[in-house]
Amino acid sequence: MRNYLVFDAGGTFIKYALMDENAQILEKDKVSTPYFEDHGKEDFYRVLGKVVEKYREQIRGIAMSMPGMLNSRTGYCRTAGYLAYLAGTNVAQELSQRFGLPAVIENDGKCAALAEFWRGSLKGCKNGAVMVLGTGVAGGIILNGSLYRGTHFTAGEYSYMVHDPKRKFEMDGYWGMAGGAQGLAKAVARQTGEDWNTLDGYTIFARANQGDEKAIAGIRAFADELSAQIYNLNVLLDLEVIAIGGGISRQPLLLKSIEESVEKLVRENPLKQITPYVPEPKLVNCTFYNEANLIGALYHYMKMTDGDRLTRV
């Protein structure tokens, strides 16, 4: 059995796991990410190096999930989110040179989509999408049985989509701010009159599940906004299924609210006056949550380095 070291590098933590080729996690842990305002990429590689040395004798290669617009074939990062010190760097090449092991990288949202396509909610799906509701809105698109990366490797960067044209010169005018956890907090705060900064997903759903009508109304308003973008995505791509992930998506009330909003949008669509059919997306929860990026990064590594073996898994 072949083992690999897989990293999921985020702005706060770098999660890592020793994994076998069947995506079984043998060991896992996390370390703090060097903050970009106080550190440089050498600090980042130093943190990774300590982990690599721990597992060096057990692994065949390194796979990494990370934020940013990056070329997953060459390993070059144009941008890197909160890992800003990696922008303009060929991270895969530097990892390989520093640690003497094959290394590949892939965007974190696309890793989530690959995980669901390989072993999760999109398994066996020819055309589908994953939407991860986190700080922003990440995800990936599967078309014709393959991850669609786009001309500049930016396909699936939902956060950049215009949410409110009237606010296109404000951060809140884009889906990344309106569709993530911050957007949920603001939607509920509009109902309660509270400072949205004092609200988080746990508090909001705890209230809603106890029958708080204002919290429920805020969640429904948030779901109405999400449903419009989900509907648009499905009309554009004609998908079999859209899988919703991210921490807040674990709440059954959220998926139920989104499904109801989408169903109402389709049912009351005025286009039905001229056509009997309006495309309606099928929604499901993602199978993987905290481990999705690790699983997807491993899948990408195996496709890049040993695709024939992967097809037999």
mmCIF file of N, CA and C in Angstrom, residues 93-152:
data_model
loop_
_atom_site.group_PDB
_atom_site.id
_atom_site.type_symbol
_atom_site.label_atom_id
_atom_site.label_comp_id
_atom_site.label_asym_id
_atom_site.label_seq_id
_atom_site.Cartn_x
_atom_site.Cartn_y
_atom_site.Cartn_z
ATOM 1 N N GLN A 93 6.755 23.142 -7.463
ATOM 2 C CA GLN A 93 8.176 22.979 -7.790
ATOM 3 C C GLN A 93 9.053 23.211 -6.574
ATOM 4 N N GLU A 94 8.734 24.239 -5.793
ATOM 5 C CA GLU A 94 9.543 24.535 -4.612
ATOM 6 C C GLU A 94 9.400 23.446 -3.549
ATOM 7 N N LEU A 95 8.199 22.917 -3.386
ATOM 8 C CA LEU A 95 8.006 21.812 -2.443
ATOM 9 C C LEU A 95 8.864 20.614 -2.843
ATOM 10 N N SER A 96 8.836 20.287 -4.120
ATOM 11 C CA SER A 96 9.585 19.133 -4.612
ATOM 12 C C SER A 96 11.083 19.327 -4.439
ATOM 13 N N GLN A 97 11.569 20.522 -4.747
ATOM 14 C CA GLN A 97 13.003 20.794 -4.637
ATOM 15 C C GLN A 97 13.474 20.791 -3.190
ATOM 16 N N ARG A 98 12.667 21.340 -2.301
ATOM 17 C CA ARG A 98 13.051 21.448 -0.899
ATOM 18 C C ARG A 98 13.049 20.088 -0.195
ATOM 19 N N PHE A 99 12.062 19.262 -0.534
ATOM 20 C CA PHE A 99 11.873 18.034 0.227
ATOM 21 C C PHE A 99 12.226 16.768 -0.544
ATOM 22 N N GLY A 100 12.612 16.922 -1.805
ATOM 23 C CA GLY A 100 13.061 15.778 -2.577
ATOM 24 C C GLY A 100 11.987 14.742 -2.844
ATOM 25 N N LEU A 101 10.747 15.202 -2.995
ATOM 26 C CA LEU A 101 9.612 14.309 -3.235
ATOM 27 C C LEU A 101 8.715 14.892 -4.318
ATOM 28 N N PRO A 102 8.012 14.056 -5.078
ATOM 29 C CA PRO A 102 7.024 14.594 -6.014
ATOM 30 C C PRO A 102 5.982 15.391 -5.241
ATOM 31 N N ALA A 103 5.545 16.536 -5.802
ATOM 32 C CA ALA A 103 4.571 17.375 -5.118
ATOM 33 C C ALA A 103 3.619 17.995 -6.136
ATOM 34 N N VAL A 104 2.344 18.084 -5.764
ATOM 35 C CA VAL A 104 1.344 18.754 -6.597
ATOM 36 C C VAL A 104 0.478 19.622 -5.699
ATOM 37 N N ILE A 105 -0.158 20.636 -6.306
ATOM 38 C CA ILE A 105 -1.084 21.495 -5.578
ATOM 39 C C ILE A 105 -2.377 21.627 -6.365
ATOM 40 N N GLU A 106 -3.451 21.971 -5.656
ATOM 41 C CA GLU A 106 -4.739 22.236 -6.295
ATOM 42 C C GLU A 106 -5.515 23.228 -5.434
ATOM 43 N N ASN A 107 -6.332 24.031 -6.054
ATOM 44 C CA ASN A 107 -7.191 24.980 -5.355
ATOM 45 C C ASN A 107 -8.117 24.259 -4.385
ATOM 46 N N ASP A 108 -8.355 24.876 -3.207
ATOM 47 C CA ASP A 108 -9.129 24.198 -2.168
ATOM 48 C C ASP A 108 -10.571 23.895 -2.564
ATOM 49 N N GLY A 109 -11.244 24.828 -3.230
ATOM 50 C CA GLY A 109 -12.615 24.560 -3.665
ATOM 51 C C GLY A 109 -12.680 23.433 -4.671
ATOM 52 N N LYS A 110 -11.710 23.402 -5.561
ATOM 53 C CA LYS A 110 -11.667 22.333 -6.565
ATOM 54 C C LYS A 110 -11.341 20.989 -5.908
ATOM 55 N N CYS A 111 -10.530 21.028 -4.848
ATOM 56 C CA CYS A 111 -10.263 19.787 -4.110
ATOM 57 C C CYS A 111 -11.552 19.239 -3.501
ATOM 58 N N ALA A 112 -12.386 20.124 -2.970
ATOM 59 C CA ALA A 112 -13.661 19.677 -2.406
ATOM 60 C C ALA A 112 -14.511 19.004 -3.472
ATOM 61 N N ALA A 113 -14.526 19.579 -4.668
ATOM 62 C CA ALA A 113 -15.298 18.982 -5.768
ATOM 63 C C ALA A 113 -14.719 17.629 -6.174
ATOM 64 N N LEU A 114 -13.395 17.527 -6.219
ATOM 65 C CA LEU A 114 -12.763 16.260 -6.579
ATOM 66 C C LEU A 114 -13.061 15.183 -5.550
ATOM 67 N N ALA A 115 -13.076 15.551 -4.275
ATOM 68 C CA ALA A 115 -13.385 14.576 -3.221
ATOM 69 C C ALA A 115 -14.789 14.025 -3.391
ATOM 70 N N GLU A 116 -15.744 14.903 -3.660
ATOM 71 C CA GLU A 116 -17.125 14.462 -3.825
ATOM 72 C C GLU A 116 -17.291 13.643 -5.105
ATOM 73 N N PHE A 117 -16.543 13.997 -6.134
ATOM 74 C CA PHE A 117 -16.613 13.262 -7.397
ATOM 75 C C PHE A 117 -15.996 11.871 -7.267
ATOM 76 N N TRP A 118 -14.918 11.773 -6.514
ATOM 77 C CA TRP A 118 -14.203 10.499 -6.360
ATOM 78 C C TRP A 118 -14.963 9.535 -5.464
ATOM 79 N N ARG A 119 -15.392 10.013 -4.292
ATOM 80 C CA ARG A 119 -15.952 9.085 -3.304
ATOM 81 C C ARG A 119 -17.171 9.635 -2.561
ATOM 82 N N GLY A 120 -17.733 10.742 -3.031
ATOM 83 C CA GLY A 120 -18.807 11.371 -2.280
ATOM 84 C C GLY A 120 -20.106 11.558 -3.036
ATOM 85 N N SER A 121 -20.717 12.695 -2.859
ATOM 86 C CA SER A 121 -22.065 12.953 -3.367
ATOM 87 C C SER A 121 -22.138 13.115 -4.876
ATOM 88 N N LEU A 122 -21.014 13.298 -5.536
ATOM 89 C CA LEU A 122 -21.002 13.398 -7.002
ATOM 90 C C LEU A 122 -20.428 12.144 -7.665
ATOM 91 N N LYS A 123 -20.229 11.085 -6.890
ATOM 92 C CA LYS A 123 -19.682 9.862 -7.465
ATOM 93 C C LYS A 123 -20.615 9.322 -8.545
ATOM 94 N N GLY A 124 -20.060 9.033 -9.710
ATOM 95 C CA GLY A 124 -20.861 8.539 -10.817
ATOM 96 C C GLY A 124 -21.581 9.631 -11.576
ATOM 97 N N CYS A 125 -21.378 10.875 -11.190
ATOM 98 C CA CYS A 125 -22.059 12.013 -11.805
ATOM 99 C C CYS A 125 -21.236 12.533 -12.987
ATOM 100 N N LYS A 126 -21.867 12.765 -14.107
ATOM 101 C CA LYS A 126 -21.162 13.282 -15.268
ATOM 102 C C LYS A 126 -21.053 14.800 -15.225
ATOM 103 N N ASN A 127 -22.124 15.462 -14.799
ATOM 104 C CA ASN A 127 -22.144 16.918 -14.710
ATOM 105 C C ASN A 127 -22.708 17.342 -13.358
ATOM 106 N N GLY A 128 -21.903 18.002 -12.560
ATOM 107 C CA GLY A 128 -22.352 18.409 -11.234
ATOM 108 C C GLY A 128 -21.480 19.525 -10.697
ATOM 109 N N ALA A 129 -21.833 20.017 -9.529
ATOM 110 C CA ALA A 129 -21.072 21.099 -8.917
ATOM 111 C C ALA A 129 -21.077 20.949 -7.409
ATOM 112 N N VAL A 130 -20.045 21.478 -6.799
ATOM 113 C CA VAL A 130 -19.958 21.566 -5.345
ATOM 114 C C VAL A 130 -19.902 23.039 -4.976
ATOM 115 N N MET A 131 -20.637 23.408 -3.937
ATOM 116 C CA MET A 131 -20.681 24.773 -3.449
ATOM 117 C C MET A 131 -20.377 24.744 -1.957
ATOM 118 N N VAL A 132 -19.265 25.342 -1.558
ATOM 119 C CA VAL A 132 -18.823 25.309 -0.162
ATOM 120 C C VAL A 132 -19.074 26.669 0.474
ATOM 121 N N LEU A 133 -19.960 26.689 1.471
ATOM 122 C CA LEU A 133 -20.315 27.932 2.146
ATOM 123 C C LEU A 133 -19.426 28.095 3.372
ATOM 124 N N GLY A 134 -18.387 28.878 3.221
ATOM 125 C CA GLY A 134 -17.465 29.121 4.316
ATOM 126 C C GLY A 134 -17.376 30.599 4.597
ATOM 127 N N THR A 135 -16.151 31.107 4.766
ATOM 128 C CA THR A 135 -15.979 32.546 4.914
ATOM 129 C C THR A 135 -16.484 33.244 3.664
ATOM 130 N N GLY A 136 -16.182 32.655 2.502
ATOM 131 C CA GLY A 136 -16.739 33.075 1.232
ATOM 132 C C GLY A 136 -17.513 31.907 0.642
ATOM 133 N N VAL A 137 -17.582 31.860 -0.691
ATOM 134 C CA VAL A 137 -18.267 30.753 -1.367
ATOM 135 C C VAL A 137 -17.274 30.130 -2.341
ATOM 136 N N ALA A 138 -16.824 28.929 -2.022
ATOM 137 C CA ALA A 138 -15.857 28.223 -2.860
ATOM 138 C C ALA A 138 -16.556 27.054 -3.548
ATOM 139 N N GLY A 139 -15.815 26.376 -4.396
ATOM 140 C CA GLY A 139 -16.401 25.194 -5.013
ATOM 141 C C GLY A 139 -15.704 24.785 -6.277
ATOM 142 N N GLY A 140 -16.346 23.889 -6.988
ATOM 143 C CA GLY A 140 -15.790 23.378 -8.229
ATOM 144 C C GLY A 140 -16.888 22.799 -9.087
ATOM 145 N N ILE A 141 -16.585 22.618 -10.363
ATOM 146 C CA ILE A 141 -17.566 22.181 -11.351
ATOM 147 C C ILE A 141 -17.044 20.932 -12.070
ATOM 148 N N ILE A 142 -17.882 19.916 -12.138
ATOM 149 C CA ILE A 142 -17.568 18.702 -12.883
ATOM 150 C C ILE A 142 -18.372 18.727 -14.186
ATOM 151 N N LEU A 143 -17.691 18.690 -15.312
ATOM 152 C CA LEU A 143 -18.347 18.659 -16.614
ATOM 153 C C LEU A 143 -17.812 17.490 -17.425
ATOM 154 N N ASN A 144 -18.715 16.720 -17.995
ATOM 155 C CA ASN A 144 -18.337 15.565 -18.809
ATOM 156 C C ASN A 144 -17.382 14.630 -18.076
ATOM 157 N N GLY A 145 -17.627 14.476 -16.783
ATOM 158 C CA GLY A 145 -16.859 13.533 -15.987
ATOM 159 C C GLY A 145 -15.478 13.985 -15.576
ATOM 160 N N SER A 146 -15.187 15.285 -15.711
ATOM 161 C CA SER A 146 -13.880 15.811 -15.313
ATOM 162 C C SER A 146 -14.041 17.158 -14.633
ATOM 163 N N LEU A 147 -13.091 17.493 -13.771
ATOM 164 C CA LEU A 147 -13.102 18.812 -13.150
ATOM 165 C C LEU A 147 -12.859 19.867 -14.218
ATOM 166 N N TYR A 148 -13.752 20.866 -14.269
ATOM 167 C CA TYR A 148 -13.595 21.959 -15.227
ATOM 168 C C TYR A 148 -12.853 23.102 -14.539
ATOM 169 N N ARG A 149 -11.672 23.426 -15.053
ATOM 170 C CA ARG A 149 -10.837 24.453 -14.434
ATOM 171 C C ARG A 149 -10.936 25.796 -15.137
ATOM 172 N N GLY A 150 -11.319 25.809 -16.405
ATOM 173 C CA GLY A 150 -11.431 27.055 -17.154
ATOM 174 C C GLY A 150 -10.132 27.470 -17.812
ATOM 175 N N THR A 151 -10.207 28.514 -18.614
ATOM 176 C CA THR A 151 -9.052 28.991 -19.378
ATOM 177 C C THR A 151 -7.923 29.462 -18.477
ATOM 178 N N HIS A 152 -8.275 30.129 -17.387
ATOM 179 C CA HIS A 152 -7.278 30.682 -16.476
ATOM 180 C C HIS A 152 -7.318 30.003 -15.104
#
